[in-house]
CSV table of C-alpha atoms and ligand atoms in Angstrom, one decimal:
chain,number,residue,atom,x,y,z
A,1,MET,CA,-0.7,-19.0,13.8
A,2,GLY,CA,0.4,-17.2,16.9
A,3,CYS,CA,-0.7,-16.1,20.4
A,4,LYS,CA,-3.1,-13.5,19.0
A,5,GLU,CA,-5.0,-15.9,16.8
A,6,LEU,CA,-5.3,-18.3,19.7
A,7,GLY,CA,-6.9,-15.6,21.8
A,8,ILE,CA,-4.0,-15.3,24.2
A,9,PRO,CA,-4.0,-11.7,25.5
A,10,THR,CA,-1.0,-9.5,26.2
A,11,GLY,CA,0.0,-8.6,29.8
A,12,VAL,CA,0.0,-11.2,32.6
A,13,ILE,CA,-1.9,-14.3,31.8
A,14,THR,CA,-3.4,-17.0,34.1
A,15,GLY,CA,-5.5,-20.1,34.0
A,16,GLU,CA,-7.1,-20.8,30.7
A,17,ASN,CA,-4.7,-18.5,28.8
A,18,VAL,CA,-1.7,-20.3,30.4
A,19,ARG,CA,-3.2,-23.6,29.3
A,20,LYS,CA,-3.5,-22.2,25.7
A,21,LEU,CA,0.1,-20.9,25.6
A,22,LEU,CA,1.7,-24.1,26.9
A,23,LYS,CA,-0.5,-26.2,24.6
A,24,TYR,CA,0.6,-24.0,21.7
A,25,ALA,CA,4.3,-24.4,22.7
A,26,SER,CA,4.0,-28.2,23.0
A,27,GLU,CA,2.2,-28.6,19.6
A,28,GLN,CA,4.6,-26.3,17.8
A,29,GLY,CA,7.7,-27.7,19.5
A,30,PHE,CA,9.1,-24.7,21.2
A,31,ALA,CA,9.8,-23.7,24.8
A,32,ILE,CA,9.5,-20.4,26.7
A,33,PRO,CA,12.5,-19.3,28.9
A,34,ALA,CA,11.7,-18.6,32.5
A,35,VAL,CA,14.1,-15.8,33.4
A,36,ASN,CA,15.0,-15.4,37.0
A,37,CYS,CA,14.6,-11.7,38.0
A,38,THR,CA,15.6,-10.0,41.3
A,39,SER,CA,14.7,-6.3,40.6
A,40,SER,CA,12.6,-4.1,38.5
A,41,SER,CA,15.6,-3.5,36.3
A,42,THR,CA,16.0,-7.2,35.5
A,43,VAL,CA,12.2,-7.6,35.0
A,44,ASN,CA,12.1,-4.7,32.6
A,45,ALA,CA,15.2,-6.0,30.7
A,46,ALA,CA,13.6,-9.5,30.3
A,47,LEU,CA,10.3,-7.9,29.1
A,48,GLU,CA,12.1,-5.6,26.6
A,49,ALA,CA,14.1,-8.6,25.2
A,50,ALA,CA,11.0,-10.7,24.6
A,51,ARG,CA,9.0,-7.8,23.1
A,52,ASP,CA,11.7,-7.0,20.5
A,53,ILE,CA,11.6,-10.6,19.1
A,54,LYS,CA,7.9,-11.0,19.5
A,55,ALA,CA,7.9,-13.7,22.1
A,56,PRO,CA,5.9,-14.6,25.1
A,57,LEU,CA,7.9,-14.8,28.4
A,58,ILE,CA,8.0,-16.4,31.8
A,59,ILE,CA,9.4,-14.3,34.6
A,60,GLN,CA,10.2,-16.2,37.7
A,61,ILE,CA,11.4,-15.1,41.2
A,62,SER,CA,13.2,-17.3,43.6
A,63,GLN,CA,12.8,-17.3,47.4
A,64,GLY,CA,16.1,-15.5,47.7
A,65,GLY,CA,15.4,-13.2,44.8
A,66,SER,CA,12.1,-12.3,46.4
A,67,ALA,CA,13.7,-11.3,49.6
A,68,PHE,CA,16.2,-9.2,47.6
A,69,TYR,CA,13.3,-7.6,45.8
A,70,ALA,CA,11.9,-6.4,49.1
A,71,GLY,CA,15.3,-5.2,50.2
A,72,LYS,CA,18.1,-7.0,52.0
A,73,GLY,CA,17.6,-4.8,55.0
A,74,LEU,CA,14.3,-6.5,55.8
A,75,SER,CA,14.2,-9.5,58.2
A,76,ASN,CA,13.2,-12.7,56.5
A,77,GLU,CA,12.0,-14.3,59.7
A,78,GLY,CA,9.1,-16.6,58.8
A,79,GLN,CA,9.8,-15.8,55.1
A,80,ARG,CA,8.2,-12.4,55.6
A,81,ALA,CA,10.6,-10.6,53.2
A,82,SER,CA,10.3,-13.3,50.6
A,83,ILE,CA,6.5,-13.1,50.7
A,84,VAL,CA,6.5,-9.3,50.5
A,85,GLY,CA,9.1,-9.2,47.8
A,86,ALA,CA,7.4,-11.8,45.6
A,87,VAL,CA,4.1,-10.0,45.9
A,88,SER,CA,5.8,-6.7,45.1
A,89,ALA,CA,7.5,-8.2,42.1
A,90,ALA,CA,4.2,-9.6,40.9
A,91,HIS,CA,2.5,-6.2,41.1
A,92,HIS,CA,5.4,-4.5,39.3
A,93,ILE,CA,5.2,-7.1,36.5
A,94,ARG,CA,1.4,-6.8,36.3
A,95,GLN,CA,1.7,-3.0,36.1
A,96,VAL,CA,4.2,-2.9,33.2
A,97,ALA,CA,3.7,-6.1,31.3
A,98,LYS,CA,0.7,-4.8,29.3
A,99,ASP,CA,2.7,-1.9,27.9
A,100,TYR,CA,5.3,-4.3,26.5
A,101,GLY,CA,2.6,-6.0,24.5
A,102,ILE,CA,3.5,-9.6,25.1
A,103,PRO,CA,1.9,-12.4,27.1
A,104,VAL,CA,3.7,-12.9,30.4
A,105,ILE,CA,3.5,-15.7,33.0
A,106,ILE,CA,4.5,-14.8,36.5
A,107,HIS,CA,6.0,-17.8,38.3
A,108,SER,CA,7.7,-18.5,41.6
A,109,ASP,CA,10.8,-20.7,41.5
A,110,HIS,CA,12.0,-23.7,43.7
A,111,CYS,CA,10.3,-24.0,47.0
A,112,ALA,CA,11.7,-26.8,49.2
A,113,LYS,CA,9.9,-28.2,52.2
A,114,LYS,CA,11.6,-25.9,54.7
A,115,LEU,CA,10.5,-22.8,52.7
A,116,LEU,CA,6.7,-23.7,52.6
A,117,PRO,CA,5.7,-20.6,54.6
A,118,TRP,CA,6.9,-18.6,51.6
A,119,PHE,CA,4.7,-20.7,49.3
A,120,ASP,CA,1.7,-20.4,51.7
A,121,GLY,CA,2.2,-16.6,51.9
A,122,MET,CA,2.1,-16.3,48.1
A,123,LEU,CA,-1.0,-18.5,47.9
A,124,GLU,CA,-2.8,-16.3,50.4
A,125,ALA,CA,-2.0,-13.2,48.2
A,126,ASP,CA,-3.3,-15.2,45.2
A,127,GLU,CA,-6.6,-16.0,47.0
A,128,GLU,CA,-7.0,-12.4,48.1
A,129,TYR,CA,-6.4,-11.1,44.5
A,130,PHE,CA,-8.8,-13.7,43.1
A,131,LYS,CA,-11.6,-12.4,45.3
A,132,ILE,CA,-11.4,-9.1,43.6
A,133,HIS,CA,-10.1,-9.8,40.1
A,134,LYS,CA,-11.4,-13.4,39.4
A,135,GLU,CA,-7.8,-14.5,38.7
A,136,PRO,CA,-4.7,-15.2,40.9
A,137,LEU,CA,-1.9,-12.6,41.4
A,138,PHE,CA,0.7,-15.0,40.0
A,139,SER,CA,0.2,-17.4,37.1
A,140,SER,CA,2.0,-20.4,38.6
A,141,HIS,CA,4.2,-21.6,41.5
A,142,MET,CA,6.9,-24.3,41.8
A,143,LEU,CA,7.0,-26.8,44.7
A,144,ASP,CA,10.3,-28.7,44.9
A,145,LEU,CA,9.9,-31.7,47.2
A,146,SER,CA,12.3,-33.8,45.2
A,147,GLU,CA,14.5,-34.2,48.3
A,148,GLU,CA,11.6,-35.9,50.1
A,149,PRO,CA,10.4,-39.5,49.7
A,150,LYS,CA,8.5,-39.9,46.4
A,151,ASP,CA,5.1,-40.6,48.0
A,152,GLU,CA,5.3,-37.6,50.2
A,153,ASN,CA,6.4,-35.4,47.3
A,154,ILE,CA,3.4,-36.5,45.1
A,155,ALA,CA,0.9,-36.4,47.9
A,156,THR,CA,1.9,-32.9,49.0
A,157,CYS,CA,1.9,-31.6,45.4
A,158,LYS,CA,-1.6,-33.1,45.0
A,159,LYS,CA,-2.9,-31.4,48.1
A,160,TYR,CA,-1.5,-28.1,47.0
A,161,LEU,CA,-2.8,-28.5,43.5
A,162,GLU,CA,-6.3,-29.0,45.0
A,163,ARG,CA,-6.1,-25.6,46.7
A,164,MET,CA,-4.4,-23.9,43.6
A,165,SER,CA,-6.9,-25.3,41.0
A,166,LYS,CA,-9.7,-23.5,42.8
A,167,ILE,CA,-8.2,-20.2,41.7
A,168,ASN,CA,-6.7,-21.4,38.3
A,169,LEU,CA,-3.1,-21.6,39.3
A,170,LEU,CA,-0.6,-23.9,37.6
A,171,LEU,CA,1.8,-26.0,39.7
A,172,GLU,CA,5.3,-27.0,38.7
A,173,MET,CA,6.7,-29.9,40.6
A,174,GLU,CA,10.1,-31.7,40.5
A,175,ILE,CA,10.9,-35.4,40.7
A,176,GLY,CA,14.3,-36.9,40.7
A,177,ILE,CA,17.3,-34.9,41.7
A,178,THR,CA,18.8,-32.2,39.7
A,179,GLY,CA,22.5,-32.0,40.5
A,180,GLY,CA,24.4,-28.9,41.6
A,181,GLU,CA,23.2,-26.2,44.0
A,182,GLU,CA,20.2,-24.0,44.2
A,183,ASP,CA,18.5,-21.8,46.9
A,184,GLY,CA,19.8,-23.6,50.0
A,185,VAL,CA,19.8,-27.2,48.6
A,186,ASP,CA,23.2,-28.6,47.7
A,187,ASN,CA,23.1,-31.7,45.5
A,188,THR,CA,26.7,-31.7,44.3
A,189,GLY,CA,27.5,-35.0,46.1
A,190,VAL,CA,24.4,-37.0,45.2
A,191,ASP,CA,24.6,-40.5,43.8
A,192,ASN,CA,24.5,-40.7,40.0
A,193,ALA,CA,21.5,-43.0,39.6
A,194,ALA,CA,19.3,-40.5,41.4
A,195,LEU,CA,20.1,-37.9,38.8
A,196,TYR,CA,17.8,-39.7,36.3
A,197,THR,CA,14.0,-39.8,36.9
A,198,GLN,CA,12.4,-43.1,35.9
A,199,PRO,CA,9.3,-43.4,33.6
A,200,GLU,CA,7.3,-45.0,36.4
A,201,ASP,CA,7.9,-41.9,38.6
A,202,ILE,CA,6.6,-39.6,35.9
A,203,TRP,CA,3.5,-41.8,35.4
A,204,ASP,CA,2.9,-41.8,39.2
A,205,VAL,CA,3.0,-38.0,39.2
A,206,TYR,CA,0.8,-37.7,36.1
A,207,ARG,CA,-1.8,-40.1,37.3
A,208,GLU,CA,-2.2,-38.4,40.7
A,209,LEU,CA,-2.1,-34.8,39.7
A,210,SER,CA,-4.3,-35.2,36.6
A,211,GLN,CA,-7.1,-36.3,38.9
A,212,VAL,CA,-7.1,-32.8,40.2
A,213,SER,CA,-6.2,-30.5,37.3
A,214,ASP,CA,-4.4,-30.5,34.0
A,215,LEU,CA,-2.5,-27.3,35.0
A,216,PHE,CA,0.7,-28.9,36.1
A,217,THR,CA,4.2,-29.2,34.7
A,218,ILE,CA,7.0,-31.7,35.7
A,219,ALA,CA,10.7,-30.9,36.1
A,220,ALA,CA,12.3,-34.3,35.6
A,221,ALA,CA,16.0,-35.1,36.2
A,222,PHE,CA,17.8,-36.3,33.1
A,223,GLY,CA,21.4,-35.5,34.1
A,224,ASN,CA,20.8,-31.8,34.4
A,225,VAL,CA,22.7,-29.6,36.8
A,226,HIS,CA,21.8,-26.3,38.5
A,227,GLY,CA,24.5,-23.7,38.2
A,228,VAL,CA,27.2,-23.4,35.6
A,229,TYR,CA,29.6,-26.0,34.4
A,230,LYS,CA,31.9,-26.2,31.4
A,231,PRO,CA,30.0,-27.2,28.3
A,232,GLY,CA,30.3,-30.9,27.8
A,233,ASN,CA,30.8,-31.6,31.5
A,234,VAL,CA,27.0,-32.1,32.0
A,235,LYS,CA,26.0,-35.6,30.9
A,236,LEU,CA,22.5,-34.9,29.7
A,237,SER,CA,20.2,-37.6,28.4
A,238,PRO,CA,17.2,-35.8,26.9
A,239,ILE,CA,16.1,-39.1,25.3
A,240,LEU,CA,14.8,-40.0,28.8
A,241,LEU,CA,12.1,-37.4,28.3
A,242,LYS,CA,11.0,-39.2,25.2
A,243,LYS,CA,10.8,-42.5,27.1
A,244,HIS,CA,8.7,-40.7,29.8
A,245,GLN,CA,6.3,-39.4,27.1
A,246,ASP,CA,6.0,-42.8,25.5
A,247,HIS,CA,5.3,-44.4,28.9
A,248,VAL,CA,2.6,-42.0,29.8
A,249,LYS,CA,1.1,-42.1,26.3
A,250,GLN,CA,0.8,-45.9,26.5
A,251,LYS,CA,-0.7,-45.7,30.1
A,252,LEU,CA,-3.3,-43.2,29.0
A,253,ASN,CA,-3.9,-44.8,25.6
A,254,SER,CA,-3.5,-41.2,24.3
A,255,LYS,CA,-3.2,-40.0,20.7
A,256,SER,CA,-0.7,-37.3,21.7
A,257,ASP,CA,3.0,-38.1,21.5
A,258,LYS,CA,3.6,-35.4,24.2
A,259,PRO,CA,1.0,-35.8,26.9
A,260,VAL,CA,3.4,-34.3,29.6
A,261,TRP,CA,4.5,-30.7,29.9
A,262,PHE,CA,8.2,-30.9,30.9
A,263,VAL,CA,10.3,-28.2,32.4
A,264,PHE,CA,14.1,-28.1,31.9
A,265,HIS,CA,16.0,-27.0,35.1
A,266,GLY,CA,19.8,-26.5,35.0
A,267,GLY,CA,20.2,-25.7,31.3
A,268,SER,CA,23.2,-23.5,31.8
A,269,GLY,CA,26.3,-25.1,30.3
A,270,SER,CA,24.3,-27.4,28.1
A,271,VAL,CA,25.1,-27.6,24.4
A,272,LYS,CA,22.5,-26.1,22.0
A,273,ASP,CA,21.7,-29.5,20.4
A,274,GLU,CA,20.8,-31.0,23.7
A,275,ILE,CA,18.5,-28.1,24.4
A,276,LYS,CA,16.9,-28.6,21.0
A,277,GLU,CA,16.5,-32.3,21.6
A,278,ALA,CA,14.9,-31.8,25.0
A,279,VAL,CA,12.4,-29.3,23.5
A,280,SER,CA,11.5,-31.8,20.8
A,281,TYR,CA,10.4,-34.2,23.5
A,282,GLY,CA,7.9,-31.8,25.1
A,283,VAL,CA,9.9,-29.4,27.2
A,284,ILE,CA,7.8,-26.2,27.2
A,285,LYS,CA,9.7,-24.2,29.8
A,286,MET,CA,13.4,-23.8,30.5
A,287,ASN,CA,14.9,-22.0,33.5
A,288,VAL,CA,17.5,-19.3,32.7
A,289,ASP,CA,19.4,-17.8,35.6
A,290,THR,CA,23.1,-18.3,35.7
A,291,ASP,CA,23.7,-17.1,32.1
A,292,THR,CA,21.6,-14.0,32.4
A,293,GLN,CA,23.3,-13.2,35.8
A,294,TRP,CA,26.7,-13.2,34.0
A,295,ALA,CA,25.3,-11.2,31.1
A,296,TYR,CA,24.0,-8.5,33.5
A,297,TRP,CA,27.4,-8.3,35.2
A,298,GLU,CA,29.3,-8.3,31.9
A,299,GLY,CA,27.5,-5.1,30.9
A,300,ILE,CA,28.8,-3.3,34.0
A,301,LYS,CA,32.2,-4.9,33.7
A,302,ASN,CA,32.7,-3.7,30.1
A,303,TYR,CA,31.3,-0.3,31.0
A,304,TYR,CA,33.7,0.2,33.9
A,305,GLU,CA,36.7,-1.0,31.9
A,306,GLY,CA,35.8,1.4,29.0
A,307,LYS,CA,35.1,4.4,31.3
A,308,LYS,CA,37.5,3.7,34.1
A,309,ASP,CA,39.2,7.2,34.0
A,310,TYR,CA,35.8,8.9,34.3
A,311,LEU,CA,34.7,6.8,37.3
A,312,GLN,CA,37.4,7.6,40.0
A,313,SER,CA,35.9,10.7,41.5
A,314,GLN,CA,32.9,13.0,41.2
A,315,VAL,CA,35.0,15.7,39.5
A,316,GLY,CA,38.1,15.3,37.3
A,317,ASN,CA,38.8,13.1,34.3
A,318,PRO,CA,41.2,12.9,31.3
A,319,GLU,CA,39.4,15.9,29.8
A,320,GLY,CA,40.2,18.2,32.7
A,321,GLU,CA,40.7,18.5,36.5
A,322,ASP,CA,37.4,20.3,36.9
A,323,LYS,CA,35.3,18.2,34.6
A,324,PRO,CA,32.3,16.6,36.3
A,325,ASN,CA,31.7,12.8,36.0
A,326,LYS,CA,28.0,12.8,37.0
A,327,LYS,CA,26.8,11.5,33.6
A,328,TYR,CA,29.2,8.5,34.0
A,329,TYR,CA,28.3,7.3,37.5
A,330,ASP,CA,24.6,8.0,37.3
A,331,PRO,CA,23.1,4.5,38.1
A,332,ARG,CA,20.8,4.8,35.1
A,333,VAL,CA,23.9,4.8,32.9
A,334,PHE,CA,25.7,1.7,34.1
A,335,ILE,CA,22.6,-0.3,35.1
A,336,ARG,CA,21.3,0.3,31.5
A,337,GLU,CA,24.5,-1.2,30.2
A,338,ALA,CA,23.8,-4.3,32.4
A,339,GLU,CA,20.3,-4.4,31.0
A,340,LYS,CA,21.6,-4.2,27.4
A,341,THR,CA,23.8,-7.3,27.8
A,342,MET,CA,21.1,-9.1,29.7
A,343,ILE,CA,18.6,-8.4,26.9
A,344,LYS,CA,21.0,-10.0,24.3
A,345,ARG,CA,21.3,-13.1,26.5
A,346,VAL,CA,17.5,-13.5,27.0
A,347,GLN,CA,17.1,-13.2,23.3
A,348,GLU,CA,19.7,-15.9,22.7
A,349,ALA,CA,17.8,-18.2,25.1
A,350,CYS,CA,14.6,-17.5,23.2
A,351,ARG,CA,16.3,-18.4,19.9
A,352,ASP,CA,17.7,-21.6,21.4
A,353,LEU,CA,14.2,-22.6,22.4
A,354,GLY,CA,12.4,-21.6,19.2
A,355,ASN,CA,10.6,-18.8,21.1
A,356,VAL,CA,10.7,-16.1,18.4
A,357,ASP,CA,7.9,-14.6,16.3
A,358,ARG,CA,5.2,-16.3,18.4
A,359,LEU,CA,2.9,-13.4,18.8
B,1,ZN,ZN1,15.1,-27.9,40.0
């Protein structure tokens, strides 16, 4: 049983097909990596990685990554560059995804309260796209109001989900505080107790959002940290996710052991067993950013070190003073090396999450 038998098409998927894919992942006990991309090169590398191990994929773009996609030379006043860049990335992904032959979810990453104009801009693009194509441009968006009071967080997510459900978009929300630092929010000094979401919080979210739509996922804090730390330094408690599932199951009087779709933020630096355990409790998406950033850089680093003597001038290398170096400094050559090491790292993430041979 794979995506094909379940009727999940290749290319970018939205709405009902997203529901089918996440349900499939939850039932089979695997998770899909959401790879942060900032360029067509990183998008293509992530797609190639997933294609070669027969896996569905989530590509996500952050607010900063979106602005970069549009070009650092553009002004981001009013989130303009982030909106244009995110829309541009979505169109690129839509254009090429089908040719890679895998189902792809396009997702936007963390959006804190102060970045809401970015979120609104993407939603407008979704609504425009829906008028013509009967589906949104993106597949899902994330709203991160975990810094705000709980009631405000949930009420705002509910309000947005009402608007989003009209065009079959999925909402990812965050409750509890993930440590570390991400797009403009620094939680490195936060009190320890706040780093673990309580079961009642999860039920409050579930109860309110499920009144609107079932297309939502929850990023809960269970000791996870954004960014990279030495393995073992992150005190993860994936068992909390099991407690959340049990609590919601009991409240709903549900037959399912995993009524909630959880998202794992800040997985970098976690040991593989903890990732496996979290997935067994209903994590269906894990964010991957820091580790693939390093992998991309590592490809360039190794290439430069190996070809250093051919990369000091346009002409002249150990083979002769008049030998041209064009074929060594062509961006297609060294960027491809970055892509190759990134591809390996994306595939490693897929294997860690059980996302292999799922087509
Ligand atoms: Zn987060």
